[in-house]
């Protein structure tokens, strides 16, 4: 069974640009989560999508946004990039998120903002 | 807001030594608890989980964890570590009524010397 996949592996952008990160969940999983792992800040919850809807959002500014497609894959968009957005962005998926299902993580996208 | 504390940032052990990694959380309600592991060059993997029932849970690779509700703790243990256990370990908490987000501890880097 294929795990959670993310693309690209690495992304280099300039301050002020936009970044788009992609995630494909495990087959059968309808919930997708995004986390940021920044140096010194640890893993922080960003967004949760389930059945195409945003269900929860972490303490991040509105320039972090995303969507979930009908096939349950997801996209994270970061607008007006700032240097401190440099981090590893992890995507996770689970069965429907309304009850206690564990989250499975992908390998991440390393975003570097210069 | 809930928080998770992992007391040891770096642990160095010799093979066959016993391991205990501390994890404490602050949240008054019902929680699900997890330990994830990240081996060098690999993505986060679920080690074990606690949802309800027996507070002593067993995971993969000989790891176990004990949920002590009165102490808000979920410590990870292994009786005899191996060199292959060298990794970073993350404790995570999911309050049942907090929108399915995981709150992670800062992680503990374990190095096992052969």
Short mmCIF file of C-alpha atoms in Angstrom, two decimals:
data_model
loop_
_atom_site.label_atom_id
_atom_site.label_comp_id
_atom_site.label_asym_id
_atom_site.label_seq_id
_atom_site.Cartn_x
_atom_site.Cartn_y
_atom_site.Cartn_z
CA UNK A 1 0.00 0.00 0.00
CA UNK A 2 1.41 3.36 -1.02
CA UNK A 3 1.94 5.87 1.74
CA UNK A 4 1.33 9.60 1.77
CA UNK A 5 3.22 11.27 -1.05
CA UNK A 6 4.27 14.88 -1.32
CA UNK A 7 5.72 17.00 -4.09
CA UNK A 8 8.06 18.61 -4.69
CA UNK A 9 10.73 17.30 -2.35
CA UNK A 10 12.50 20.64 -2.28
CA UNK A 11 11.30 24.10 -3.23
CA UNK A 12 13.33 27.27 -3.34
CA UNK A 13 11.52 30.58 -3.56
CA UNK A 14 12.27 34.24 -3.16
CA UNK A 15 10.70 36.42 -0.51
CA UNK A 16 7.35 37.76 -1.71
CA UNK A 17 6.68 34.88 -4.11
CA UNK A 18 4.03 32.21 -3.77
CA UNK A 19 4.67 28.52 -3.07
CA UNK A 20 2.39 25.59 -3.86
CA UNK A 21 2.91 22.25 -2.17
CA UNK A 22 1.02 19.09 -3.03
CA UNK A 23 -0.04 16.01 -1.12
CA UNK A 24 -1.68 12.72 -2.04
CA UNK A 25 -3.19 10.78 0.87
CA UNK A 26 -3.21 7.06 1.43
CA UNK A 27 -5.90 5.42 -0.66
CA UNK A 28 -9.18 5.40 1.27
CA UNK A 29 -8.22 8.28 3.54
CA UNK A 30 -10.46 11.32 3.28
CA UNK A 31 -8.74 13.62 5.78
CA UNK A 32 -5.58 15.54 5.01
CA UNK A 33 -3.55 17.57 7.49
CA UNK A 34 -0.72 20.02 7.01
CA UNK A 35 2.00 20.68 9.58
CA UNK A 36 5.00 22.98 9.59
CA UNK A 37 8.30 21.84 11.09
CA UNK A 38 10.44 24.92 11.43
CA UNK A 39 13.84 25.00 13.07
CA UNK A 40 13.46 25.80 16.73
CA UNK A 41 9.66 25.78 16.63
CA UNK A 42 8.92 22.09 16.31
CA UNK A 43 5.94 20.59 14.56
CA UNK A 44 2.95 22.90 14.38
CA UNK A 45 -0.51 22.17 13.04
CA UNK A 46 -1.49 24.25 10.03
CA UNK A 47 -4.69 22.99 8.41
CA UNK A 48 -7.10 20.07 8.31
CA UNK A 49 -9.25 19.19 5.31
CA UNK A 50 -11.92 16.55 5.27
CA UNK A 51 -14.31 15.75 2.43
CA UNK A 52 -13.23 18.87 0.58
CA UNK A 53 -13.85 21.29 3.44
CA UNK A 54 -11.47 23.10 5.75
CA UNK A 55 -12.29 21.76 9.21
CA UNK A 56 -9.69 23.36 11.42
CA UNK A 57 -6.89 25.86 11.19
CA UNK A 58 -3.84 26.43 13.34
CA UNK A 59 -2.43 29.74 14.47
CA UNK A 60 -1.08 30.84 11.10
CA UNK A 61 -1.84 33.97 9.03
CA UNK A 62 -4.34 33.88 6.16
CA UNK A 63 -1.57 33.82 3.57
CA UNK A 64 -1.35 30.12 4.41
CA UNK A 65 -4.25 28.51 2.61
CA UNK A 66 -5.10 25.34 0.82
CA UNK A 67 -7.74 23.16 -0.64
CA UNK A 68 -8.72 19.55 -1.02
CA UNK A 69 -9.73 18.12 -4.35
CA UNK A 70 -12.49 15.58 -5.09
CA UNK A 71 -9.89 12.79 -5.18
CA UNK A 72 -8.87 13.87 -1.62
CA UNK A 73 -5.45 15.13 -2.64
CA UNK A 74 -4.56 18.51 -1.25
CA UNK A 75 -2.63 21.62 -2.01
CA UNK A 76 -1.04 24.06 0.41
CA UNK A 77 -0.45 27.59 -0.83
CA UNK A 78 1.75 30.09 0.90
CA UNK A 79 1.47 33.63 -0.43
CA UNK A 80 3.80 36.56 0.06
CA UNK A 81 6.58 34.31 1.31
CA UNK A 82 8.67 35.48 4.22
CA UNK A 83 12.08 34.23 5.29
CA UNK A 84 10.61 32.60 8.39
CA UNK A 85 8.38 30.42 6.20
CA UNK A 86 11.46 28.32 5.48
CA UNK A 87 10.62 24.94 6.97
CA UNK A 88 9.73 21.35 6.31
CA UNK A 89 6.03 21.07 5.47
CA UNK A 90 4.52 17.73 6.34
CA UNK A 91 1.28 16.33 5.07
CA UNK A 92 -0.59 13.59 6.91
CA UNK A 93 -3.74 11.66 6.14
CA UNK A 94 -6.25 9.60 8.06
CA UNK A 95 -9.59 7.94 7.69
CA UNK A 96 -12.45 10.33 8.20
CA UNK A 97 -11.37 12.76 10.86
CA UNK A 98 -14.50 12.86 12.93
CA UNK A 99 -13.25 10.26 15.38
CA UNK A 100 -10.03 8.85 16.65
CA UNK A 101 -8.00 7.71 13.70
CA UNK A 102 -4.26 8.01 13.63
CA UNK A 103 -2.51 10.23 11.14
CA UNK A 104 0.10 8.91 8.72
CA UNK A 105 2.77 11.29 7.55
CA UNK A 106 4.47 11.86 4.24
CA UNK A 107 8.15 12.64 3.68
CA UNK A 108 7.62 16.39 3.53
CA UNK A 109 8.50 19.29 1.26
CA UNK A 110 11.50 21.36 2.25
CA UNK A 111 10.70 25.00 1.46
CA UNK A 112 13.56 27.45 1.44
CA UNK A 113 12.83 31.16 1.13
CA UNK A 114 15.74 33.38 0.16
CA UNK B 1 -4.37 25.87 24.49
CA UNK B 2 -2.84 22.49 25.10
CA UNK B 3 0.90 21.96 25.24
CA UNK B 4 3.21 18.96 25.27
CA UNK B 5 6.58 18.79 27.04
CA UNK B 6 9.32 16.32 26.37
CA UNK B 7 11.84 16.66 29.14
CA UNK B 8 14.91 15.28 27.43
CA UNK B 9 16.09 16.91 24.24
CA UNK B 10 19.06 14.61 23.73
CA UNK B 11 19.65 11.14 25.14
CA UNK B 12 22.71 8.99 24.59
CA UNK B 13 22.60 5.33 25.57
CA UNK B 14 24.67 2.24 25.00
CA UNK B 15 23.13 -0.80 23.37
CA UNK B 16 21.11 -2.97 25.78
CA UNK B 17 20.45 -0.05 28.12
CA UNK B 18 16.89 0.65 29.14
CA UNK B 19 15.09 3.67 27.78
CA UNK B 20 12.46 5.94 29.23
CA UNK B 21 11.45 9.16 27.49
CA UNK B 22 9.20 11.52 29.35
CA UNK B 23 6.12 13.23 27.94
CA UNK B 24 3.73 15.48 29.83
CA UNK B 25 0.80 17.39 28.45
CA UNK B 26 -1.46 20.12 29.68
CA UNK B 27 -5.10 19.61 28.86
CA UNK B 28 -7.96 18.89 31.19
CA UNK B 29 -10.21 16.93 28.90
CA UNK B 30 -10.11 13.58 27.16
CA UNK B 31 -7.15 13.03 24.90
CA UNK B 32 -5.67 10.59 22.45
CA UNK B 33 -1.92 10.10 22.84
CA UNK B 34 0.74 9.12 20.34
CA UNK B 35 4.43 8.51 19.99
CA UNK B 36 5.97 9.01 16.57
CA UNK B 37 9.52 8.19 15.53
CA UNK B 38 11.65 9.69 12.80
CA UNK B 39 14.65 7.58 11.80
CA UNK B 40 17.52 9.35 10.02
CA UNK B 41 16.49 10.19 6.48
CA UNK B 42 12.99 8.82 6.90
CA UNK B 43 9.59 10.34 7.56
CA UNK B 44 7.56 10.31 10.75
CA UNK B 45 6.19 6.90 11.63
CA UNK B 46 3.64 5.97 14.26
CA UNK B 47 5.22 4.02 17.09
CA UNK B 48 2.19 3.53 19.29
CA UNK B 49 -1.08 5.13 20.32
CA UNK B 50 -3.48 5.34 23.23
CA UNK B 51 -7.18 5.97 22.72
CA UNK B 52 -8.84 4.28 25.69
CA UNK B 53 -8.75 1.14 27.84
CA UNK B 54 -5.57 -0.41 29.21
CA UNK B 55 -3.22 2.49 29.99
CA UNK B 56 -0.20 0.36 29.12
CA UNK B 57 0.07 0.21 25.35
CA UNK B 58 2.51 -1.75 23.28
CA UNK B 59 3.83 -0.57 19.96
CA UNK B 60 6.19 -1.71 17.29
CA UNK B 61 9.80 -2.75 17.80
CA UNK B 62 9.39 -3.56 21.49
CA UNK B 63 8.32 -0.09 22.59
CA UNK B 64 5.61 0.51 25.13
CA UNK B 65 4.09 3.54 26.83
CA UNK B 66 2.06 4.08 29.95
CA UNK B 67 -0.69 6.66 30.27
CA UNK B 68 -0.94 8.04 33.80
CA UNK B 69 -3.98 10.29 33.77
CA UNK B 70 -3.34 11.78 37.20
CA UNK B 71 0.12 12.90 36.10
CA UNK B 72 -0.88 13.94 32.57
CA UNK B 73 1.98 11.77 31.37
CA UNK B 74 2.58 9.29 28.57
CA UNK B 75 6.15 8.06 28.94
CA UNK B 76 7.80 5.85 26.35
CA UNK B 77 9.85 2.85 27.42
CA UNK B 78 11.95 0.10 25.95
CA UNK B 79 13.78 -2.43 28.14
CA UNK B 80 16.80 -2.86 25.87
CA UNK B 81 17.67 -0.44 23.08
CA UNK B 82 19.49 -1.29 19.89
CA UNK B 83 21.70 0.81 17.66
CA UNK B 84 18.85 0.85 15.13
CA UNK B 85 16.69 2.77 17.64
CA UNK B 86 18.77 5.87 16.98
CA UNK B 87 16.15 8.39 15.91
CA UNK B 88 14.11 11.38 17.01
CA UNK B 89 11.02 10.62 19.05
CA UNK B 90 7.96 12.85 19.24
CA UNK B 91 5.09 12.70 21.68
CA UNK B 92 1.77 14.05 20.41
CA UNK B 93 -1.59 14.78 21.98
CA UNK B 94 -4.97 15.12 20.33
CA UNK B 95 -7.74 16.49 22.51
CA UNK B 96 -10.97 14.80 21.57
CA UNK B 97 -12.80 18.11 21.15
CA UNK B 98 -10.09 20.21 19.50
CA UNK B 99 -10.67 19.70 15.80
CA UNK B 100 -8.48 16.68 15.27
CA UNK B 101 -5.19 18.57 15.44
CA UNK B 102 -2.12 16.96 16.89
CA UNK B 103 0.00 19.00 19.29
CA UNK B 104 3.58 17.77 19.32
CA UNK B 105 6.30 17.93 21.89
CA UNK B 106 9.67 19.31 20.91
CA UNK B 107 11.13 15.88 20.26
CA UNK B 108 13.92 13.84 21.84
CA UNK B 109 16.97 12.86 19.86
CA UNK B 110 18.15 9.41 20.91
CA UNK B 111 21.58 8.17 20.00
CA UNK B 112 22.41 4.56 20.77
CA UNK B 113 26.10 3.73 20.78
CA UNK B 114 27.03 0.26 19.52
#
